mmCIF file of C-alpha atoms in Angstrom:
data_model
loop_
_atom_site.group_PDB
_atom_site.id
_atom_site.type_symbol
_atom_site.label_atom_id
_atom_site.label_comp_id
_atom_site.label_asym_id
_atom_site.label_seq_id
_atom_site.Cartn_x
_atom_site.Cartn_y
_atom_site.Cartn_z
ATOM 1 C CA MET U 183 81.549 12.908 49.486
ATOM 2 C CA MET U 184 78.522 15.144 48.177
ATOM 3 C CA ASN U 185 77.145 17.536 51.061
ATOM 4 C CA THR U 186 73.505 17.384 51.840
ATOM 5 C CA GLU U 187 72.897 20.921 50.289
ATOM 6 C CA THR U 188 73.918 19.503 45.949
ATOM 7 C CA ARG U 189 72.055 15.949 47.245
ATOM 8 C CA PRO U 190 68.860 17.436 45.657
ATOM 9 C CA ASP U 191 70.409 19.526 42.735
ATOM 10 C CA ALA U 192 72.276 16.408 41.593
ATOM 11 C CA TYR U 193 69.174 13.733 42.011
ATOM 12 C CA PHE U 194 67.654 17.060 40.039
ATOM 13 C CA ARG U 195 69.937 17.934 37.539
ATOM 14 C CA GLN U 196 70.266 13.724 37.232
ATOM 15 C CA MET U 197 66.122 13.651 36.276
ATOM 16 C CA LYS U 198 66.297 16.191 33.875
ATOM 17 C CA LEU U 199 68.862 13.781 31.850
ATOM 18 C CA ASP U 200 67.084 10.831 32.374
ATOM 19 C CA TYR U 201 63.570 13.164 31.237
ATOM 20 C CA ASP U 202 63.566 10.847 28.370
ATOM 21 C CA ALA U 203 64.230 7.630 28.747
ATOM 22 C CA THR U 204 61.663 7.874 31.474
ATOM 23 C CA GLN U 205 59.238 9.482 29.723
ATOM 24 C CA ASN U 206 59.762 6.096 26.940
ATOM 25 C CA SER U 207 59.784 3.649 29.523
ATOM 26 C CA TYR U 208 56.413 4.607 31.113
ATOM 27 C CA ARG U 209 54.728 4.631 27.636
ATOM 28 C CA HIS U 210 55.934 1.180 27.218
ATOM 29 C CA ILE U 211 54.951 -0.234 30.487
ATOM 30 C CA LEU U 212 51.144 2.196 29.899
ATOM 31 C CA THR U 213 51.448 0.449 25.876
ATOM 32 C CA THR U 214 52.202 -2.560 26.593
ATOM 33 C CA MET U 215 49.721 -3.436 29.490
ATOM 34 C CA GLU U 216 46.731 -1.487 27.256
ATOM 35 C CA ASN U 217 47.413 -4.513 24.422
ATOM 36 C CA ALA U 218 48.031 -7.317 26.925
ATOM 37 C CA LEU U 219 44.646 -6.537 28.952
ATOM 38 C CA ALA U 220 42.845 -6.163 25.402
ATOM 39 C CA SER U 221 44.263 -9.787 24.271
ATOM 40 C CA GLY U 222 44.280 -11.515 27.482
ATOM 41 C CA ASP U 223 47.781 -11.918 26.676
ATOM 42 C CA TYR U 224 49.094 -12.309 30.296
ATOM 43 C CA ASN U 225 52.185 -13.224 30.439
ATOM 44 C CA THR U 226 53.049 -10.285 28.207
ATOM 45 C CA LEU U 227 52.010 -8.607 31.652
ATOM 46 C CA TRP U 228 54.005 -10.698 33.634
ATOM 47 C CA GLU U 229 57.398 -9.816 31.167
ATOM 48 C CA LEU U 230 56.737 -6.388 32.156
ATOM 49 C CA ILE U 231 57.852 -7.330 36.206
ATOM 50 C CA PRO U 232 61.758 -7.697 35.124
ATOM 51 C CA TYR U 233 61.223 -4.833 33.171
ATOM 52 C CA ILE U 234 60.734 -2.078 35.657
ATOM 53 C CA GLU U 235 62.282 -3.863 38.371
ATOM 54 C CA GLU U 236 65.420 -4.592 36.823
ATOM 55 C CA GLY U 237 65.260 -3.651 32.823
ATOM 56 C CA GLU U 238 64.545 0.355 31.263
ATOM 57 C CA GLY U 239 61.548 0.412 33.033
ATOM 58 C CA GLN U 240 63.523 1.182 36.699
ATOM 59 C CA LEU U 241 63.178 4.832 35.542
ATOM 60 C CA ALA U 242 59.792 5.128 35.820
ATOM 61 C CA PHE U 243 59.711 2.941 38.807
ATOM 62 C CA GLN U 244 62.752 5.547 40.370
ATOM 63 C CA TYR U 245 61.092 8.438 38.492
ATOM 64 C CA ILE U 246 56.823 8.270 37.974
ATOM 65 C CA GLY U 247 54.953 7.202 40.927
ATOM 66 C CA LYS U 248 51.729 5.398 39.366
ATOM 67 C CA THR U 249 55.001 2.814 38.171
ATOM 68 C CA GLN U 250 55.244 1.676 41.679
ATOM 69 C CA ARG U 251 51.250 1.165 41.855
ATOM 70 C CA LEU U 252 51.502 -0.690 38.237
ATOM 71 C CA LEU U 253 54.345 -2.821 39.135
ATOM 72 C CA ARG U 254 52.331 -3.642 42.992
ATOM 73 C CA ILE U 255 49.287 -4.549 40.033
ATOM 74 C CA LEU U 256 51.336 -6.644 38.054
ATOM 75 C CA ASN U 257 52.625 -8.529 41.085
ATOM 76 C CA ILE U 258 48.895 -9.212 42.441
ATOM 77 C CA LEU U 259 47.469 -10.460 38.972
ATOM 78 C CA ARG U 260 50.722 -12.600 38.730
ATOM 79 C CA LEU U 261 49.936 -14.045 42.447
ATOM 80 C CA GLU U 262 46.738 -14.739 41.583
ATOM 81 C CA ASP U 263 47.270 -16.289 37.972
ATOM 82 C CA HIS U 264 49.596 -18.318 39.280
ATOM 83 C CA TYR U 265 47.054 -19.774 42.444
ATOM 84 C CA ARG U 266 43.636 -19.798 40.105
ATOM 85 C CA LYS U 267 42.275 -16.881 41.719
ATOM 86 C CA PRO U 268 40.263 -14.581 39.716
ATOM 87 C CA LEU U 269 42.220 -12.056 38.406
ATOM 88 C CA PHE U 270 42.149 -8.207 39.705
ATOM 89 C CA CYS U 271 41.870 -6.637 35.705
ATOM 90 C CA GLN U 272 38.817 -8.732 35.569
ATOM 91 C CA ASP U 273 36.579 -6.381 33.807
ATOM 92 C CA CYS U 274 38.666 -4.262 33.220
ATOM 93 C CA SER U 275 39.001 -3.225 29.661
ATOM 94 C CA GLY U 276 42.418 -1.600 29.912
ATOM 95 C CA ALA U 277 44.771 -0.146 31.957
ATOM 96 C CA ASP U 278 42.771 3.073 32.966
ATOM 97 C CA ALA U 279 40.024 0.789 33.851
ATOM 98 C CA LEU U 280 42.606 -1.317 35.810
ATOM 99 C CA TRP U 281 43.969 1.643 37.423
ATOM 100 C CA GLU U 282 40.497 2.864 38.205
ATOM 101 C CA LYS U 283 39.617 -0.326 39.962
ATOM 102 C CA TYR U 284 43.238 0.126 41.851
ATOM 103 C CA MET U 285 42.360 3.449 43.593
ATOM 104 C CA LEU U 286 38.482 2.757 43.955
ATOM 105 C CA THR U 287 39.590 0.172 46.097
ATOM 106 C CA LEU U 288 42.212 2.119 47.899
ATOM 107 C CA PHE U 289 39.708 4.630 48.459
ATOM 108 C CA ALA U 290 37.435 2.152 49.965
ATOM 109 C CA PHE U 291 40.114 0.379 52.132
ATOM 110 C CA ARG U 292 40.844 3.620 53.264
ATOM 111 C CA ARG U 293 36.944 4.752 54.441
ATOM 112 C CA ILE U 294 37.547 1.504 56.360
ATOM 113 C CA LEU U 295 40.537 2.403 58.242
ATOM 114 C CA PHE U 296 39.289 5.632 59.218
ATOM 115 C CA ARG U 297 36.218 5.396 59.570
ATOM 116 C CA LEU U 298 35.226 8.727 59.453
ATOM 117 C CA SER U 299 31.152 8.266 59.852
ATOM 118 C CA GLU U 300 28.765 4.921 59.673
ATOM 119 C CA GLU U 301 27.624 5.687 56.047
ATOM 120 C CA SER U 302 30.982 6.107 54.607
ATOM 121 C CA GLN U 303 31.826 2.779 55.715
ATOM 122 C CA GLU U 304 28.849 0.981 54.234
ATOM 123 C CA GLU U 305 29.265 2.780 50.618
ATOM 124 C CA ALA U 306 32.733 1.475 50.899
ATOM 125 C CA ALA U 307 31.661 -2.345 52.547
ATOM 126 C CA VAL U 308 28.793 -2.667 49.571
ATOM 127 C CA TRP U 309 31.360 -0.903 46.461
ATOM 128 C CA LEU U 310 33.967 -3.245 47.621
ATOM 129 C CA ARG U 311 31.308 -6.896 47.559
ATOM 130 C CA ASN U 312 29.994 -5.129 44.427
ATOM 131 C CA HIS U 313 34.172 -5.429 42.961
ATOM 132 C CA PRO U 314 35.424 -8.373 44.623
ATOM 133 C CA VAL U 315 39.164 -8.610 44.703
ATOM 134 C CA SER U 316 41.452 -11.450 46.234
ATOM 135 C CA HIS U 317 42.926 -12.133 49.756
ATOM 136 C CA PHE U 318 46.199 -11.579 47.993
ATOM 137 C CA ALA U 319 45.072 -8.267 46.350
ATOM 138 C CA ALA U 320 43.434 -6.694 49.537
ATOM 139 C CA TYR U 321 46.748 -8.148 51.479
ATOM 140 C CA ILE U 322 49.077 -6.691 48.827
ATOM 141 C CA MET U 323 47.600 -3.575 48.688
ATOM 142 C CA VAL U 324 47.212 -2.751 52.429
ATOM 143 C CA GLN U 325 50.859 -3.079 53.245
ATOM 144 C CA GLY U 326 52.082 -1.933 49.596
ATOM 145 C CA GLU U 327 50.310 1.194 50.179
ATOM 146 C CA LEU U 328 51.618 1.684 53.459
ATOM 147 C CA ILE U 329 48.737 1.506 55.431
ATOM 148 C CA ILE U 330 48.932 0.821 59.269
ATOM 149 C CA PRO U 331 45.668 -1.200 59.874
ATOM 150 C CA GLY U 332 44.835 -2.560 63.530
ATOM 151 C CA GLN U 333 43.119 -5.396 63.807
ATOM 152 C CA ALA U 334 39.746 -4.456 63.677
ATOM 153 C CA PHE U 335 40.818 -3.100 59.602
ATOM 154 C CA TYR U 336 41.416 -6.577 59.194
ATOM 155 C CA GLU U 337 38.091 -8.162 60.493
ATOM 156 C CA THR U 338 35.815 -5.771 58.551
ATOM 157 C CA LEU U 339 37.803 -6.853 55.643
ATOM 158 C CA ALA U 340 37.303 -10.507 56.719
ATOM 159 C CA GLN U 341 33.776 -9.826 57.532
ATOM 160 C CA ILE U 342 32.969 -7.756 53.761
ATOM 161 C CA TYR U 343 34.396 -10.662 51.563
ATOM 162 C CA SER U 344 33.540 -13.689 54.199
ATOM 163 C CA GLN U 345 30.907 -14.383 51.473
ATOM 164 C CA THR U 346 33.929 -13.582 48.264
ATOM 165 C CA TRP U 347 36.495 -15.864 49.456
ATOM 166 C CA SER U 348 36.643 -19.388 50.205
ATOM 167 C CA ASP U 349 37.800 -20.730 53.339
ATOM 168 C CA THR U 350 41.241 -21.623 52.288
ATOM 169 C CA ASP U 351 41.223 -18.254 51.047
ATOM 170 C CA MET U 352 39.874 -17.068 54.737
ATOM 171 C CA GLN U 353 42.102 -18.911 56.648
ATOM 172 C CA GLN U 354 45.072 -17.406 54.637
ATOM 173 C CA PHE U 355 43.843 -14.023 55.037
ATOM 174 C CA LEU U 356 43.925 -14.340 58.783
ATOM 175 C CA ALA U 357 47.454 -16.099 58.547
ATOM 176 C CA MET U 358 49.122 -12.936 56.316
ATOM 177 C CA THR U 359 47.406 -10.679 58.631
ATOM 178 C CA GLY U 360 47.633 -12.484 62.254
ATOM 179 C CA LEU U 361 44.051 -12.229 62.966
ATOM 180 C CA PRO U 362 42.958 -15.528 64.769
ATOM 181 C CA GLN U 363 42.302 -18.852 62.855
ATOM 182 C CA SER U 364 38.815 -19.984 63.102
ATOM 183 C CA THR U 365 39.213 -24.053 63.958
#
């Protein structure tokens, strides 16, 4: 059994041993995403999910935090594609634009959650209305980023997206978040 003083040392030794393979798998993920988004080849994007979860991409997932968010994005896209919703990557010219949209959406969610000022909340709401995401993306991002919102946060998102999401989308969102369903 390893004592607690050597556990971090062992982790960093292993990380050093895995460095080249980690960097190669991370580059593969980014290059594949870039090419798939440029060509609209979403099946290639879906192939990245098992690559990251079970294949060589596990090292990138383990050591490079951005990979965890990229996997979250891929799962959002696959779910949206399955249910024939507008894809989160819509209007994204490549992996960098997709990453930027994710981070800006997350930033807007946090501005609403933390209610820093009325102006800050309104700017975030305007940005979210101008860059809509599916109810799946909103829910998965909030849960995956360990944002612990109260009911008011979800109600605000429902209000922001009330003109964007269909009645079915809204009902699913309300069910996922535990908000009362309208009749």
